[in-house]
Short mmCIF file of C-alpha atoms in Angstrom, two decimals:
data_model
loop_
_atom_site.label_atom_id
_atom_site.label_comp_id
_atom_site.label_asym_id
_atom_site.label_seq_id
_atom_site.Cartn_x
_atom_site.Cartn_y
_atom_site.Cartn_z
CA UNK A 27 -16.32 155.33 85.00
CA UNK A 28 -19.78 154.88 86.54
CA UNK A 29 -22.98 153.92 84.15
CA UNK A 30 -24.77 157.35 85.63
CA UNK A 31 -27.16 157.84 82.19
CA UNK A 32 -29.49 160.86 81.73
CA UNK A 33 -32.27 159.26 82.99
CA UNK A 34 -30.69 158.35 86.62
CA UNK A 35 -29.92 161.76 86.89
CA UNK A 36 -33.38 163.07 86.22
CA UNK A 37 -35.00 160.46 88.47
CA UNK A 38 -32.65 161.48 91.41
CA UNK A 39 -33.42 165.53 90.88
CA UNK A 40 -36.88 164.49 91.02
CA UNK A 41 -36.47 162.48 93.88
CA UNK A 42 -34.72 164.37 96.40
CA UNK A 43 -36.07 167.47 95.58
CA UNK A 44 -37.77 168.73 99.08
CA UNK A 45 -41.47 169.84 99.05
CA UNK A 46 -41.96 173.58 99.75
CA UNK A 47 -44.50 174.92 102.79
CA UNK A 48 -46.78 176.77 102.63
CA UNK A 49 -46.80 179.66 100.28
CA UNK A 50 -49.94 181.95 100.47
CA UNK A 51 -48.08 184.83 101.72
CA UNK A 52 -45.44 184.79 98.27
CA UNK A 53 -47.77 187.07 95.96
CA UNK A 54 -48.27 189.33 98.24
CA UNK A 55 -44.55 189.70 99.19
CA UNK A 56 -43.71 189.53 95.50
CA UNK A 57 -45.58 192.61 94.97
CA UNK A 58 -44.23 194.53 97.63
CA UNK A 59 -40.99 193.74 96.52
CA UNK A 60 -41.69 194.64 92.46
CA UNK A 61 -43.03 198.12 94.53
CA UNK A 62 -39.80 198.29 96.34
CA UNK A 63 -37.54 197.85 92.96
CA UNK A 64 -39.23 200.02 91.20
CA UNK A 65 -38.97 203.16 93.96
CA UNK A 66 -35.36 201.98 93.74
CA UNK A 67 -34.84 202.31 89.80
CA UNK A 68 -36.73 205.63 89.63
CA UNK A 69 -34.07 206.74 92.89
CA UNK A 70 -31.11 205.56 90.75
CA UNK A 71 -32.62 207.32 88.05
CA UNK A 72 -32.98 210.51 89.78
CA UNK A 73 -29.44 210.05 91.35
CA UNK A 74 -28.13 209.76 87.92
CA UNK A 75 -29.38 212.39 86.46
CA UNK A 76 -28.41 214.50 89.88
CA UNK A 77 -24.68 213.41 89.09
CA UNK A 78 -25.14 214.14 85.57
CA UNK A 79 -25.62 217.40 86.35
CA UNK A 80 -22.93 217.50 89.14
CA UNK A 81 -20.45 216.60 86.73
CA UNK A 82 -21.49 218.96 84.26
CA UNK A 83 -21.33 221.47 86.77
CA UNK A 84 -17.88 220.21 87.86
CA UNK A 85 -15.85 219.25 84.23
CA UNK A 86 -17.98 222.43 82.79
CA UNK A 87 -16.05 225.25 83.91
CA UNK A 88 -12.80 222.99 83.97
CA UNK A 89 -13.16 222.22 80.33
CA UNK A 90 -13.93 226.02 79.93
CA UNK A 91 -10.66 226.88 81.63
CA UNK A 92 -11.94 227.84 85.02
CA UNK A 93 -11.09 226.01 88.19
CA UNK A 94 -13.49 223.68 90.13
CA UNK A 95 -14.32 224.85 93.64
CA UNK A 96 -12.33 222.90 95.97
CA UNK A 97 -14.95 223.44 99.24
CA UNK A 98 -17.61 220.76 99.39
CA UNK A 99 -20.38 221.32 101.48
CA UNK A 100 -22.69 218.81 102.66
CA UNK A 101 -25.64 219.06 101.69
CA UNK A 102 -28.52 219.92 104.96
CA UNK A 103 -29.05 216.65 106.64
CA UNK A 104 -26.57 214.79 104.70
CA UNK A 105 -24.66 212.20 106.69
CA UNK A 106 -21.33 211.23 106.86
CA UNK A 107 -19.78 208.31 105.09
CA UNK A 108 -18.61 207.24 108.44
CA UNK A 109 -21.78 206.54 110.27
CA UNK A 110 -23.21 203.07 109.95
CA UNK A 111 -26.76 204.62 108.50
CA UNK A 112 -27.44 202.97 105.39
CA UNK A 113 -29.11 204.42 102.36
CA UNK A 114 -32.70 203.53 101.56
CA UNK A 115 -31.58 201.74 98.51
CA UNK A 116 -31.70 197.91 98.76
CA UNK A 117 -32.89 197.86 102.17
CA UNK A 118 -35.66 196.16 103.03
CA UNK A 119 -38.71 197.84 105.01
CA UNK A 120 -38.08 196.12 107.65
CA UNK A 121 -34.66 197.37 108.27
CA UNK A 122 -35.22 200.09 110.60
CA UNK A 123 -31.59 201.68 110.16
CA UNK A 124 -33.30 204.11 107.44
CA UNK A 125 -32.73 207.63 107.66
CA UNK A 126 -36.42 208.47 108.71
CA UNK A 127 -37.20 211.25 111.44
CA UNK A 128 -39.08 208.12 113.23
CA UNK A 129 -35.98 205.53 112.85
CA UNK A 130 -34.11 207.95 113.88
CA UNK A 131 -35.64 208.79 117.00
CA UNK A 132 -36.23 205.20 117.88
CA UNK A 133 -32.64 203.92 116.80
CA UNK A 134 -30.95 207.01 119.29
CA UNK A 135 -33.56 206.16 122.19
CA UNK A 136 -32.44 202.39 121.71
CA UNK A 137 -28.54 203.07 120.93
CA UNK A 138 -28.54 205.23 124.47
CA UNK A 139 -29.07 202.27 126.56
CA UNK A 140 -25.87 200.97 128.33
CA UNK A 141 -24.80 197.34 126.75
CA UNK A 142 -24.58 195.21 129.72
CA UNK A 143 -22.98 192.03 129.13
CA UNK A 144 -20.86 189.62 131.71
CA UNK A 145 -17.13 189.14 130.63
CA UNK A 146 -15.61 185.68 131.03
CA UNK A 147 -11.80 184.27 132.27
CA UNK A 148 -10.55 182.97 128.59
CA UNK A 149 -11.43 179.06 128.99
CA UNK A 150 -14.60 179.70 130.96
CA UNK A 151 -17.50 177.42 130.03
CA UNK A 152 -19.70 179.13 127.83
CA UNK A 153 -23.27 180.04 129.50
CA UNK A 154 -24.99 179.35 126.18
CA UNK A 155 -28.47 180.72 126.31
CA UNK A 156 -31.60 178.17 126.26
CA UNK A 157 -32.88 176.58 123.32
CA UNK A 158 -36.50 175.73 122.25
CA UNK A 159 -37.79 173.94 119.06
CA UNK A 160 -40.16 176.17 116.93
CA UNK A 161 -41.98 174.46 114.09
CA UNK A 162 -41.93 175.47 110.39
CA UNK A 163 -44.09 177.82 108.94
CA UNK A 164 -45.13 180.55 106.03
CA UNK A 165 -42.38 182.39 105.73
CA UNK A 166 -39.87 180.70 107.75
CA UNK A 167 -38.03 177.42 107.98
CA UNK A 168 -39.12 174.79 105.82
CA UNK A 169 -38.52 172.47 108.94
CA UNK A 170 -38.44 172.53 112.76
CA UNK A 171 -35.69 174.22 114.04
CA UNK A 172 -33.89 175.05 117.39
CA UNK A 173 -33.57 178.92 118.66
CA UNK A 174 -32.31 180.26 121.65
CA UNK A 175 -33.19 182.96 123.99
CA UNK A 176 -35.45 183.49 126.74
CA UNK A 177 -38.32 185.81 124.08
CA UNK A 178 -39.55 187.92 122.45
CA UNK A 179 -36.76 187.27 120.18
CA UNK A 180 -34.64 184.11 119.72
CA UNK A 181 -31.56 183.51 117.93
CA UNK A 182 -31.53 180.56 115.18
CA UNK A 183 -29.39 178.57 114.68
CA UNK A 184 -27.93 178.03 118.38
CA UNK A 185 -26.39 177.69 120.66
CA UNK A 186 -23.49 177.06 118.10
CA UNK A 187 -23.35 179.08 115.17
CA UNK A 188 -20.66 177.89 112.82
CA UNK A 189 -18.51 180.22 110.55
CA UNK A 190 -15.74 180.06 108.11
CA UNK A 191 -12.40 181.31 109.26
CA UNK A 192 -10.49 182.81 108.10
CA UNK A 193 -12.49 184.01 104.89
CA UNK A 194 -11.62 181.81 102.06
CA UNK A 195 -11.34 183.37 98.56
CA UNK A 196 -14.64 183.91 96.67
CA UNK A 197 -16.69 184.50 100.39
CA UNK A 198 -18.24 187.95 100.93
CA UNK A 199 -15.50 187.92 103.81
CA UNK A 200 -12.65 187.95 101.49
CA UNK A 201 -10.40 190.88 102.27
CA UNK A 202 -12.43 192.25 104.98
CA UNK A 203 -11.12 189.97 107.54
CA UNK A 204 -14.94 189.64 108.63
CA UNK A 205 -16.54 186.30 108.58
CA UNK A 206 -20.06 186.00 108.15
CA UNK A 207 -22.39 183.82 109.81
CA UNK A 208 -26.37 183.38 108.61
CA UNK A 209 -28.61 183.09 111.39
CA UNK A 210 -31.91 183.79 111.90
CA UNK A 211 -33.95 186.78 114.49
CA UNK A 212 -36.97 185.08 115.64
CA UNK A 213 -39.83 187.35 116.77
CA UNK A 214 -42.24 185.97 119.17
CA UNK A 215 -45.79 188.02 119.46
CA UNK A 216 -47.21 189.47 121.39
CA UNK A 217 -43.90 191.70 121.15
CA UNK A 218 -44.43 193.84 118.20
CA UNK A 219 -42.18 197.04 118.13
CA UNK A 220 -38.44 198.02 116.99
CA UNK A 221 -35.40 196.02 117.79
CA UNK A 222 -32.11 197.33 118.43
CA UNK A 223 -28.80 194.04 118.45
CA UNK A 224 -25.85 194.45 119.63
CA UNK A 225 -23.04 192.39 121.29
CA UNK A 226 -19.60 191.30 121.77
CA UNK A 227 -17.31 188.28 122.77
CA UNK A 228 -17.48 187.52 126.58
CA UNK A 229 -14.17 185.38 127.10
CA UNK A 230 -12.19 187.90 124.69
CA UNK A 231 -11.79 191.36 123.64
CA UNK A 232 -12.85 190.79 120.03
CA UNK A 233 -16.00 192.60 118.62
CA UNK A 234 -19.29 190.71 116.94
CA UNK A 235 -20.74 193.23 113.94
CA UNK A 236 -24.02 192.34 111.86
CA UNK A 237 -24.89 192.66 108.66
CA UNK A 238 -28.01 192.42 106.63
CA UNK A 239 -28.76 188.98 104.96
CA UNK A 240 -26.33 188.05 101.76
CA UNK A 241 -29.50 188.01 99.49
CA UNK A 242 -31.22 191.31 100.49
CA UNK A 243 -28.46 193.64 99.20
CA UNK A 244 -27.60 191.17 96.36
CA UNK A 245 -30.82 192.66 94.91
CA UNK A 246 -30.62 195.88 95.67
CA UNK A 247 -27.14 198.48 95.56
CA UNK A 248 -24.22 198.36 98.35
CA UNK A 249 -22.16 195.55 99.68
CA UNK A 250 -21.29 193.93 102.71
CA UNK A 251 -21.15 196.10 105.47
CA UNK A 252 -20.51 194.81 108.81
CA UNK A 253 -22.09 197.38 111.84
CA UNK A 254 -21.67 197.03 115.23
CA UNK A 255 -25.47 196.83 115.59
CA UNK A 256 -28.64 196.21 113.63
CA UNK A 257 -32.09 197.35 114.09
CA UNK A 258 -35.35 195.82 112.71
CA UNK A 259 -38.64 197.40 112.72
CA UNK A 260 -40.94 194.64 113.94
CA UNK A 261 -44.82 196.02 114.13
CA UNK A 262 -46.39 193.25 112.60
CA UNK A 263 -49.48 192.63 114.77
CA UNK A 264 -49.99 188.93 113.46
CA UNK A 265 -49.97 185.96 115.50
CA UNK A 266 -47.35 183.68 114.76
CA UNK A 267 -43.45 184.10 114.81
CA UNK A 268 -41.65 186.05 112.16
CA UNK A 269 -38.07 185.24 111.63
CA UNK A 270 -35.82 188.20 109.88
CA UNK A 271 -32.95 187.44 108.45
CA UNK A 272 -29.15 188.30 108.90
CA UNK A 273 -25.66 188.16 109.81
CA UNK A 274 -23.01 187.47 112.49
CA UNK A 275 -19.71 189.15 111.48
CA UNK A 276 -17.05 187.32 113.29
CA UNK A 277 -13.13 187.64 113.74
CA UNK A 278 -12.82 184.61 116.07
CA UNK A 279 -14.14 181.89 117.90
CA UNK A 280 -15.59 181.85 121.31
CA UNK A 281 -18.02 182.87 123.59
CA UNK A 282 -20.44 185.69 122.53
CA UNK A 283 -23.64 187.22 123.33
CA UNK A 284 -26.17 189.86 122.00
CA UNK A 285 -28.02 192.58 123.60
CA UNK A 286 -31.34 192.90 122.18
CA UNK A 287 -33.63 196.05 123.22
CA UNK A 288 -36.45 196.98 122.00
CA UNK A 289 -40.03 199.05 123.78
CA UNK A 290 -43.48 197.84 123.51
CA UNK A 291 -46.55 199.74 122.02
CA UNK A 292 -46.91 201.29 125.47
CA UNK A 293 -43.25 202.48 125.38
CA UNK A 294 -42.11 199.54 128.05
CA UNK A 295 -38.41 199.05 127.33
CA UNK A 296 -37.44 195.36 126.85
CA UNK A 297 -33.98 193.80 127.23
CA UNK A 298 -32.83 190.22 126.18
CA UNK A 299 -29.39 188.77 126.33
CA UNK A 300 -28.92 185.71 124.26
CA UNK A 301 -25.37 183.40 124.81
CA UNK A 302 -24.19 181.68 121.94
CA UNK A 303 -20.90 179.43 121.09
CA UNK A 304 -19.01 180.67 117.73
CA UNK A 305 -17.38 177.75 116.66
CA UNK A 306 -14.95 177.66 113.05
CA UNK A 307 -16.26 175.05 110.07
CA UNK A 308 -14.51 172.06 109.87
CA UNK A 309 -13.97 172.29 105.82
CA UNK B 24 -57.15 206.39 88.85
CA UNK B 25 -60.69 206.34 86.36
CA UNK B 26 -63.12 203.42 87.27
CA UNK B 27 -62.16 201.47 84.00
CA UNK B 28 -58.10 201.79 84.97
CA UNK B 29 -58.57 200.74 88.38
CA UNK B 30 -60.60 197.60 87.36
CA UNK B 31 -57.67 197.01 85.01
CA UNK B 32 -55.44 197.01 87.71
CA UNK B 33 -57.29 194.70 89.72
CA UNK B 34 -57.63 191.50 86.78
CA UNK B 35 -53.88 192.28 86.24
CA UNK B 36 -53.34 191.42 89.69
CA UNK B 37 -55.50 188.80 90.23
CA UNK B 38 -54.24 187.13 86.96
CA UNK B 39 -50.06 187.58 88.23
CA UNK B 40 -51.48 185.71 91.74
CA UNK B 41 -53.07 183.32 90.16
CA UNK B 42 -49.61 182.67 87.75
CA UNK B 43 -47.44 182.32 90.96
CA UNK B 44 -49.74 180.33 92.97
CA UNK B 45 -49.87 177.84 90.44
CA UNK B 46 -46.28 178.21 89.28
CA UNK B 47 -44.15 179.17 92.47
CA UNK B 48 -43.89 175.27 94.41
CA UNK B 49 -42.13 174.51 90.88
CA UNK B 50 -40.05 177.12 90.67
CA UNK B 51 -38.82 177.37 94.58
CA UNK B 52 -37.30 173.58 93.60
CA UNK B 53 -35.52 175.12 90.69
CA UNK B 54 -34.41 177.49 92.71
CA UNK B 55 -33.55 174.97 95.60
CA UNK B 56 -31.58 173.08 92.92
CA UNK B 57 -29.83 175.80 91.97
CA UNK B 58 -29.15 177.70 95.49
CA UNK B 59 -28.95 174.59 97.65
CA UNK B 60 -30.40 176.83 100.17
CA UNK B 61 -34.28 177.51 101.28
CA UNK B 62 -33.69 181.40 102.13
CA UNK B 63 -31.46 182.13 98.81
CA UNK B 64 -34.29 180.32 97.12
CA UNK B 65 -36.93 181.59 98.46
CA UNK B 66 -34.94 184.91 97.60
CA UNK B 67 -34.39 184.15 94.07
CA UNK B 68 -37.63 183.06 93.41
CA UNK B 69 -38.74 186.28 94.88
CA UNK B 70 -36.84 188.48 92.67
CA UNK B 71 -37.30 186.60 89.69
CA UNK B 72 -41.50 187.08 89.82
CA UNK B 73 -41.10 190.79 91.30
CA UNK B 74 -39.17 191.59 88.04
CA UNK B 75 -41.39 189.49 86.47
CA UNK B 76 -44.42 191.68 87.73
CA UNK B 77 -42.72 194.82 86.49
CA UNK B 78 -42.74 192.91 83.07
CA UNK B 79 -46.13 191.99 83.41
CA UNK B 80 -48.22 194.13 80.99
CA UNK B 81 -45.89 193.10 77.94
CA UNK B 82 -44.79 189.71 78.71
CA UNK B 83 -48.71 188.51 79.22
CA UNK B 84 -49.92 189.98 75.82
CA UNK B 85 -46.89 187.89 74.20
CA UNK B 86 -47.87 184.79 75.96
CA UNK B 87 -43.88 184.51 76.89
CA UNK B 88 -44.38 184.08 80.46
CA UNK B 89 -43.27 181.09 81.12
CA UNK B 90 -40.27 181.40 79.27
CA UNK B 91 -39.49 184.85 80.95
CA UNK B 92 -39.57 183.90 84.36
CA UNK B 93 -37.23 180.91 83.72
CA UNK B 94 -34.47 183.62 81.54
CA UNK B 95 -35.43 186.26 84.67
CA UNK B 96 -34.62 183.24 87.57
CA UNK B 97 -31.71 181.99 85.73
CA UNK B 98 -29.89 185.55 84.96
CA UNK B 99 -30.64 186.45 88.33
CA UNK B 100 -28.90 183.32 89.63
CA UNK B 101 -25.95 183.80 87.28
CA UNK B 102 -25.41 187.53 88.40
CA UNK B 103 -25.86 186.42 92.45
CA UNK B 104 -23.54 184.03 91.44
CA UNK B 105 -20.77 186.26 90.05
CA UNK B 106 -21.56 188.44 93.13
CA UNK B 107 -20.03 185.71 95.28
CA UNK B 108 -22.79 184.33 97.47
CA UNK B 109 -20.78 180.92 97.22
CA UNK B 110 -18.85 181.72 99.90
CA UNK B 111 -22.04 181.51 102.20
CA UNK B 112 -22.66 178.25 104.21
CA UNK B 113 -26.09 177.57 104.57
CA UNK B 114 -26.29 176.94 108.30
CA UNK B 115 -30.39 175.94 108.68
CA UNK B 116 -30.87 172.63 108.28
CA UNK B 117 -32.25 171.46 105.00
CA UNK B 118 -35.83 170.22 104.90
CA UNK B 119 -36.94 166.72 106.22
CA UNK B 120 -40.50 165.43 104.79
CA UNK B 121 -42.08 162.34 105.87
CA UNK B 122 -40.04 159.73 104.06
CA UNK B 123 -42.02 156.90 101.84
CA UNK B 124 -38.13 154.94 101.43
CA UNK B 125 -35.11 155.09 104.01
CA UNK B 126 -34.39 157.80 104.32
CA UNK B 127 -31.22 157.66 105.74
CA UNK B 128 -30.04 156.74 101.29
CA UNK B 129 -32.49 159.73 100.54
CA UNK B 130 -30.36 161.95 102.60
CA UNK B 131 -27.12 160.93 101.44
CA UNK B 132 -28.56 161.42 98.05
CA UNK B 133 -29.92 164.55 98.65
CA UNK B 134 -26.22 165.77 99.91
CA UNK B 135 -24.53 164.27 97.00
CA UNK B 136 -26.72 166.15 94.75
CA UNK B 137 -26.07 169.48 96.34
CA UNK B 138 -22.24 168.51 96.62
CA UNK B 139 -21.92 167.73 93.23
CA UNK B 140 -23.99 170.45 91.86
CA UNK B 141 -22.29 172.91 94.13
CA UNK B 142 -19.12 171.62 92.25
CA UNK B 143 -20.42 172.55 88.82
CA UNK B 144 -19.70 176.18 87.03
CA UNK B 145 -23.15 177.92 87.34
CA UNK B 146 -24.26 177.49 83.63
CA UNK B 147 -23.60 173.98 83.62
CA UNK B 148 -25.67 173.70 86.96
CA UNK B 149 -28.30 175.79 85.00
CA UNK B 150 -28.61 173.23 82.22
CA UNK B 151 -28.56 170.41 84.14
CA UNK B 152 -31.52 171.35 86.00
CA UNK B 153 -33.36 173.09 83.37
CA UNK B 154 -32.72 170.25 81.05
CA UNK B 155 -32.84 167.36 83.86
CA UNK B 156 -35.19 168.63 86.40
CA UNK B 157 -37.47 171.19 84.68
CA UNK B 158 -37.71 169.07 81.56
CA UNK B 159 -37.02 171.76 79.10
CA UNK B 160 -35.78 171.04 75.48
CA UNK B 161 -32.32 171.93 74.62
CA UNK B 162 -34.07 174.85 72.48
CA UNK B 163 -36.14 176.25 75.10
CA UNK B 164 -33.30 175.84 77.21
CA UNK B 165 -31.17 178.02 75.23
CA UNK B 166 -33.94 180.25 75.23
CA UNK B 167 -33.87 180.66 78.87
CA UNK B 168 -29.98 181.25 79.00
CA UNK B 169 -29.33 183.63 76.16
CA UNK B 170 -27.31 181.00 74.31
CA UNK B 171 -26.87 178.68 71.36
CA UNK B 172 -28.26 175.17 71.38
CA UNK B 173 -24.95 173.80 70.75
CA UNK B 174 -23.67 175.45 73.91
CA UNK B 175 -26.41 174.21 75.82
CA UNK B 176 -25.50 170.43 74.26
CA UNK B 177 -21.80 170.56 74.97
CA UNK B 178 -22.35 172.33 79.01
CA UNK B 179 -25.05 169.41 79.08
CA UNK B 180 -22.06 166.56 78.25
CA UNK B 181 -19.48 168.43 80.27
CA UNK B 182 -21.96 169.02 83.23
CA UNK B 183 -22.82 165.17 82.89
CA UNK B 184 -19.02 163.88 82.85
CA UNK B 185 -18.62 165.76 85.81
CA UNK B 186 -22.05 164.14 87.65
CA UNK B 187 -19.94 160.86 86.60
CA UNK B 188 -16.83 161.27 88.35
CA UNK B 189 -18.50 162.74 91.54
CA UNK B 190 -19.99 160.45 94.61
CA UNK B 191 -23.36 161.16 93.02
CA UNK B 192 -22.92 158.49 90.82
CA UNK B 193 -22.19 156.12 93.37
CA UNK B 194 -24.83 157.45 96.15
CA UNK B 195 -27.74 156.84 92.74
CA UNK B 196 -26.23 153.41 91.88
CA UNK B 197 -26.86 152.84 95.92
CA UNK B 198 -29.69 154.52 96.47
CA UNK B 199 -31.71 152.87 93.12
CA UNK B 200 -34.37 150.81 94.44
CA UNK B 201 -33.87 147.17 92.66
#
């Protein structure tokens, strides 16, 4: 038994405890995101009341002896469950994937462009894209850290981005047969305008889906969700690199590579492929 | 919004910025102790002052701030926790500072300490660094949690018999300046 007293442990907590950066962007963020739970409580509020009085309009004539109309009809503008548009609940503003007349416009210009990626023999070497070392920063990594691409956006961490595989028990995987991978989309000004990811595995047949980051829907309502693409709405107009958050779902290991495409402020389309090696965790 | 309202508004404010600027470096570790991650910390911490904010107008007239935002960061955590964000795997690198000591021993520490914290059930890991790290009595600690300060004394023993059987021990025995 080792001699590990109370005091060890709270001189070791204290001691390896990293020092934050910079944080004088946090109560600004903090606000916006009280703003954002509190649209989202008075939304679930309204929704519950709206069900309330679905189900009354439902079990009422039921419990009077009448029969429930069998025809639903969507509502005018309603979606179906099958598309991969989100609901405005729990997702950040940033996502761009919100039903808006604007997202929508953008996301359908952006989703019409052909995905042009190179397929490789099985076994080819994998033409991982360039890296480059950014440093840390407000709102990003609390270190230096290696992305690749060629800009405006770069792909952290890379080239290899490690996943678990399959899904062990107790990962947001489990059951969905969908690994997830965090990374990292880093935005490089002066691009500034809506980006549209997409991608698949070049030396197999096997898809790559995204997913927003674990702890923005933690927060907020929904689960994992893996699309085949994600869009961001980047207009920030600042100076230095933003980084937004999310995930690689993954099936397998390989070869793979993203389309991004996005349009500047004076409607100039931009296209960016970024290679990357999927590799499975040694556990 | 009348003149009087809006000025309201604006001391509120001011006084919540001025609470996180001074309080948020202290509670991004606590959340880095509990998360082992930056981005889930950074998250946490996020979510624990925004609800915190929402709170604001009641909590600051009891003078239970403090208190609050430790029960609000540690719930939070619990409930992420039960959501299953274990199964994520942190894949940015952790954060390197200029080292004082080797730290090469600092490192290994630093991953023992997440290893063997990782290995704890959350409420244990909550006592351990509310009681160990943030330096909060066993009452105020069962304050934060919702509990009894006999549960917080027996998760502190079993959290602590744990710490002993883990390579924590060992890496603190090694990495203990003489």
């Amino acid at each position: 038994m080792s001699r590990l007293t109370e005091d060890d442990l709270v001189a070791a907590l204290h001691r390896i405890v990293p020092e934050p950066g910079d944080l004088l962007e946090l109560p600004a963020a903090v606000r916006q995101r009280a703003r954002g739970m509190r649209a989202r409580r008075r939304a679930a509020g309204a929704a519950g009341l709206v069900a309330l009085a679905v189900g009354a309009g439902v079990l009422g004539p039921a419990l009077l002896g009448g029969a429930p109309d069998s025809t639903v009809v969507p509502a005018r503008g309603a979606t179906s469950p099958a598309t991969t548009t989100p609901t405005p609940s729990g997702t950040p503003s940033w996502v761009l994937s919100t039903p808006t007349p604007e997202a929508g416009t953008v996301l359908v210009t952006l989703r019409a462009r052909p995905l042009r990626l190179p397929a490789l023999a099985p076994g080819a070497r994998c033409p991982v894209s360039a890296g480059r070392t950014f440093p840390r920063g407000p709102r990003m990594f609390s270190a230096r850290f290696t992305a690749v691409g060629t800009g405006p956006v770069y792909l952290a961490p890379g080239p290899t981005v490690t996943f678990e595989f399959p899904p062990s028990p107790g990962s947001i995987g489990e059951g969905s047969g969908w690994s997830a991978a965090k990374v990292g989309w880093v935005v490089r000004s002066p691009y500034a305008g809506p980006m549209l990811i997409r991608g698949r595995r070049l030396d197999g047949p096997q898809e790559l889906r995204f997913d927003r980051y674990l702890g923005e829907y933690l927060y907020g309502q929904g689960g994992p969700r893996p699309d085949p693409d994600m869009a961001y709405r980047d207009s920030s107009d600042a100076k230095q690199l933003r980084v937004y958050l999310g995930e690689l779902r993954l099936r397998s290991p390989g070869c793979y590579a993203v389309q991004v495409d996005g349009s500047t402020a004076t409607g100039a389309p931009v296209r960016e492929t970024i290679v990357f090696r999927a590799e499975v965790a040694r556990r | 919004m009348s003149a009087v309202a809006e000025r309201d508004a604006l001391v509120e404010q001011a006084e919540f910025d001025a609470f996180v600027v001074a309080r948020s470096k202290v509670l991004l570790k606590t959340a880095w102790l509990l998360t082992g991650d930056w981005q889930l910390a950074e998250d946490l911490v996020q979510t624990a002052l925004a609800k915190t904010y929402l709170a604001w107008d009641r909590i600051r007239d009891d003078g239970d701030v403090e208190p609050y935002v430790h029960r609000v960061l540690f719930t939070t955590y619990v409930t992420w926790w039960r959501r299953r964000w274990r199964g994520e795997r942190p894949a940015g690198e952790l954060p390197e500072n200029p080292e004082r000591d080797d730290p090469y021993a600092r490192a290994d520490l630093r991953d023992a300490l997440v290893e063997a914290l990782a290995a704890l059930p959350p409420r244990q890991r909550a006592v351990v660094v509310l009681r160990y790290y943030c330096d909060l009595s066993e009452a105020d600690t069962a304050r934060a949690l919702g509990c009894g300060v006999g549960t917080v004394k027996s998760q502190a023993a079993k959290a602590l018999a744990r710490l002993r059987d883990s390579a924590l021990a060992e890496s603190i025995q090694e990495g203990t300046p003489p």
